[in-house]
């Protein structure tokens, strides 16, 4: 009597199963950092003014250094040569570009003006001096929200793509194209939206922010990726460097 082999179906993959401890509990680390920042501000009240003093065109150099080391690991993972492949299947890329640059920035303006400029404005009536100009906290928050809304996400796109087991080729193409588009569109669009809402942010501040927060990490990521591929090989890059 023959026995039929019992077929065992593989277990479905669990999203996030290969994440490190740091990545799994990222929310916890963020909350701890928030409380640590509040505690530092209470214990050392002059620390914020000291850090603000290390700025160029209102761009904080300490924050720029920290953000460089946050953005560089993201940029070095992106294969920008795949941006050329977008022409083969342009629909997903065009949809992403349309949402990021034609819908999202203007939606953020509406949200910022409604919540910060009207609903919660009585709570944000205090003022601060910025380069000798008195500005209300509401306007500062609105300007920050608008600038935040313009910037397309890169790190979380890669992370959510990884967690959802999506097409990594498409994900890399979209991130690469959006990163390149941000270099060209962020500064002029940001300046235009701020001016249209009577918010004053120096052009130099926006341009320098794009250069430091996006340009430098992008250039360093592209160069180091190319150098490692040429000298160490792709396998060493993926297994050791990353």
Coordinates of C-alpha atoms in Angstrom, one line a residue:
X1 CA 0.0 0.0 0.0
X2 CA 1.5 3.2 -1.1
X3 CA 1.4 6.3 1.1
X4 CA 1.0 9.6 -0.5
X5 CA 3.5 12.2 0.5
X6 CA 2.1 14.8 2.7
X7 CA 2.5 18.2 1.1
X8 CA 3.4 20.9 3.4
X9 CA 2.8 24.4 2.2
X10 CA 5.4 27.0 3.2
X11 CA 4.5 29.4 5.9
X12 CA 3.6 32.8 4.6
X13 CA 6.4 35.3 5.1
X14 CA 5.9 37.7 8.0
X15 CA 6.6 41.4 7.3
X16 CA 9.4 42.7 9.3
X17 CA 10.7 39.3 10.3
X18 CA 14.2 40.2 9.3
X19 CA 14.3 43.6 10.9
X20 CA 16.9 44.3 13.6
X21 CA 16.1 45.2 17.2
X22 CA 16.8 48.8 16.5
X23 CA 14.4 48.9 13.5
X24 CA 11.6 47.0 15.2
X25 CA 11.5 49.3 18.1
X26 CA 12.2 52.6 16.2
X27 CA 9.1 54.2 17.7
X28 CA 10.4 53.6 21.2
X29 CA 13.7 55.2 20.4
X30 CA 12.0 58.2 18.8
X31 CA 9.9 58.7 22.0
X32 CA 13.0 58.4 24.2
X33 CA 14.8 61.0 22.0
X34 CA 11.8 63.4 22.4
X35 CA 11.9 63.1 26.2
X36 CA 15.7 63.4 26.2
X37 CA 15.5 66.6 24.1
X38 CA 12.9 68.1 26.5
X39 CA 15.1 67.1 29.5
X40 CA 18.2 68.7 27.9
X41 CA 16.2 71.9 27.3
X42 CA 15.1 72.0 30.9
X43 CA 18.5 71.2 32.4
X44 CA 20.5 73.3 30.0
X45 CA 18.3 76.3 29.0
X46 CA 21.1 77.9 27.0
X47 CA 21.8 74.9 24.9
X48 CA 19.2 75.8 22.3
X49 CA 20.6 79.3 21.9
X50 CA 24.1 77.9 21.6
X51 CA 23.0 75.5 18.8
X52 CA 21.1 78.2 17.1
X53 CA 24.2 80.3 17.1
X54 CA 25.9 77.6 14.9
X55 CA 23.8 78.4 11.9
X56 CA 24.3 79.6 8.3
X57 CA 21.3 81.4 6.7
X58 CA 19.1 79.9 9.5
X59 CA 20.3 76.3 8.7
X60 CA 21.6 74.6 11.8
X61 CA 25.0 73.1 11.2
X62 CA 24.7 70.5 14.0
X63 CA 21.3 69.4 12.7
X64 CA 22.8 69.3 9.2
X65 CA 25.6 67.0 10.3
X66 CA 23.1 64.7 12.1
X67 CA 20.8 64.6 9.1
X68 CA 23.7 63.8 6.8
X69 CA 24.4 60.6 8.7
X70 CA 20.7 59.8 8.7
X71 CA 20.2 60.4 4.9
X72 CA 23.5 58.9 3.7
X73 CA 22.6 55.2 4.5
X74 CA 19.4 55.8 2.5
X75 CA 21.0 57.4 -0.5
X76 CA 23.8 54.8 -0.7
X77 CA 21.1 52.0 -1.1
X78 CA 19.5 53.7 -4.1
X79 CA 20.7 52.6 -7.6
X80 CA 20.1 55.8 -9.5
X81 CA 20.9 54.0 -12.8
X82 CA 17.5 52.5 -12.4
X83 CA 15.9 55.9 -12.9
X84 CA 16.6 55.4 -16.6
X85 CA 14.4 52.3 -16.6
X86 CA 11.4 54.5 -15.7
X87 CA 10.8 55.2 -19.3
X88 CA 9.9 51.5 -19.9
X89 CA 7.0 51.6 -17.4
X90 CA 6.3 55.3 -16.8
X91 CA 2.8 55.1 -15.3
X92 CA 3.8 54.3 -11.7
X93 CA 6.5 57.0 -11.7
X94 CA 4.2 59.6 -13.3
X95 CA 1.5 58.8 -10.7
X96 CA 4.0 59.2 -7.9
X97 CA 5.4 62.5 -9.3
X98 CA 1.9 63.8 -9.8
X99 CA 0.9 63.1 -6.2
X100 CA 4.1 64.3 -4.7
X101 CA 4.4 67.6 -6.7
X102 CA 0.9 68.5 -7.9
X103 CA -1.3 67.3 -5.0
X104 CA 0.5 66.9 -1.7
X105 CA 2.2 70.3 -1.4
X106 CA -1.1 72.2 -2.0
X107 CA -3.0 69.8 0.3
X108 CA -0.5 70.6 3.1
X109 CA -1.1 74.3 2.5
X110 CA -4.8 73.9 3.1
X111 CA -4.2 71.8 6.2
X112 CA -1.6 74.2 7.6
X113 CA -3.8 77.2 7.1
X114 CA -6.9 75.6 8.5
X115 CA -5.4 74.0 11.6
X116 CA -2.4 76.3 12.4
X117 CA -3.6 79.5 10.8
X118 CA -7.2 79.4 12.0
X119 CA -8.3 76.6 14.4
X120 CA -5.3 76.7 16.7
X121 CA -4.1 80.2 16.0
X122 CA -5.2 81.6 19.4
X123 CA -2.8 79.1 21.0
X124 CA 0.1 80.2 18.8
X125 CA -0.2 84.0 19.2
X126 CA 3.3 84.4 20.7
X127 CA 6.0 86.0 18.6
X128 CA 9.7 85.4 18.1
X129 CA 12.5 87.4 16.5
X130 CA 14.0 85.9 13.3
X131 CA 16.8 88.0 11.9
X132 CA 15.4 91.1 13.5
X133 CA 11.9 90.5 12.2
X134 CA 9.0 89.7 14.6
X135 CA 7.1 86.6 13.5
X136 CA 4.2 84.8 15.1
X137 CA 4.6 81.2 16.1
X138 CA 1.6 80.4 13.9
X139 CA 3.3 81.7 10.8
X140 CA 6.5 79.8 11.7
X141 CA 4.6 76.6 12.2
X142 CA 2.7 77.1 8.9
X143 CA 6.0 77.7 7.0
X144 CA 7.5 74.6 8.6
X145 CA 4.4 72.5 7.7
X146 CA 4.5 73.7 4.1
X147 CA 8.2 73.0 3.6
X148 CA 7.6 69.6 5.2
X149 CA 4.7 68.8 2.9
X150 CA 6.7 69.6 -0.2
X151 CA 9.5 67.1 0.5
X152 CA 8.7 63.6 -0.8
X153 CA 9.5 60.8 1.6
X154 CA 12.5 58.5 0.7
X155 CA 13.5 56.5 3.8
X156 CA 10.0 55.3 4.7
X157 CA 9.2 54.5 1.0
X158 CA 12.1 52.0 1.0
X159 CA 11.1 50.7 4.5
X160 CA 7.5 50.2 3.6
X161 CA 8.4 48.6 0.3
X162 CA 10.6 46.2 2.2
X163 CA 8.0 45.4 4.9
X164 CA 5.2 44.8 2.3
X165 CA 7.4 42.6 0.0
X166 CA 6.7 45.0 -2.9
X167 CA 8.5 45.2 -6.2
X168 CA 11.9 46.6 -5.1
X169 CA 12.8 47.5 -8.6
X170 CA 9.8 49.9 -8.9
X171 CA 10.4 51.2 -5.4
X172 CA 14.0 52.1 -6.1
X173 CA 13.0 53.7 -9.4
X174 CA 10.4 55.9 -7.7
X175 CA 12.8 56.9 -4.9
X176 CA 15.6 57.7 -7.3
X177 CA 13.3 59.8 -9.6
X178 CA 11.8 61.7 -6.6
X179 CA 15.2 62.4 -5.1
X180 CA 16.4 63.9 -8.3
X181 CA 13.2 65.8 -8.7
X182 CA 13.5 67.2 -5.2
X183 CA 16.9 68.8 -6.2
X184 CA 15.2 70.7 -9.0
X185 CA 11.7 71.4 -7.7
X186 CA 11.9 71.8 -3.9
X187 CA 13.4 75.3 -3.7
X188 CA 11.3 77.1 -6.4
X189 CA 8.1 75.4 -5.3
X190 CA 8.8 76.1 -1.6
X191 CA 9.6 79.7 -2.2
X192 CA 6.5 80.2 -4.3
X193 CA 4.1 78.6 -1.8
X194 CA 5.6 80.6 1.1
X195 CA 5.4 83.8 -0.8
X196 CA 1.8 83.1 -1.9
X197 CA 0.9 82.7 1.8
X198 CA 2.7 85.9 2.9
X199 CA 5.4 83.9 4.8
X200 CA 9.0 85.1 4.7
X201 CA 11.7 82.5 4.5
X202 CA 14.9 83.6 2.8
X203 CA 15.7 82.0 -0.5
X204 CA 19.2 81.2 0.7
X205 CA 17.8 79.2 3.5
X206 CA 15.7 77.0 1.2
X207 CA 18.5 76.5 -1.3
X208 CA 21.1 75.7 1.3
X209 CA 18.7 73.3 3.0
X210 CA 18.2 71.4 -0.2
X211 CA 22.0 71.3 -0.8
X212 CA 22.9 70.1 2.7
X213 CA 20.0 67.8 3.5
X214 CA 19.6 66.2 0.0
X215 CA 22.5 67.2 -2.3
X216 CA 25.5 66.3 -0.1
X217 CA 24.1 62.9 1.1
X218 CA 23.0 62.1 -2.5
X219 CA 26.4 62.9 -3.9
X220 CA 28.2 61.0 -1.2
X221 CA 25.9 58.0 -1.6
X222 CA 26.3 57.8 -5.4
X223 CA 30.1 58.3 -5.2
X224 CA 30.7 55.7 -2.4
X225 CA 28.4 53.2 -4.0
X226 CA 30.3 53.5 -7.3
X227 CA 33.7 53.3 -5.6
X228 CA 32.7 50.2 -3.6
X229 CA 31.3 48.5 -6.6
X230 CA 34.5 49.2 -8.5
X231 CA 36.9 48.2 -5.8
X232 CA 35.0 45.7 -3.6
X233 CA 32.2 44.4 -5.8
X234 CA 28.5 44.2 -5.5
X235 CA 28.4 41.2 -3.2
X236 CA 30.7 42.8 -0.6
X237 CA 28.6 45.9 -0.8
X238 CA 25.3 44.1 -0.1
X239 CA 26.6 41.6 2.5
X240 CA 29.2 43.6 4.4
X241 CA 28.8 47.3 3.8
X242 CA 25.0 47.4 4.1

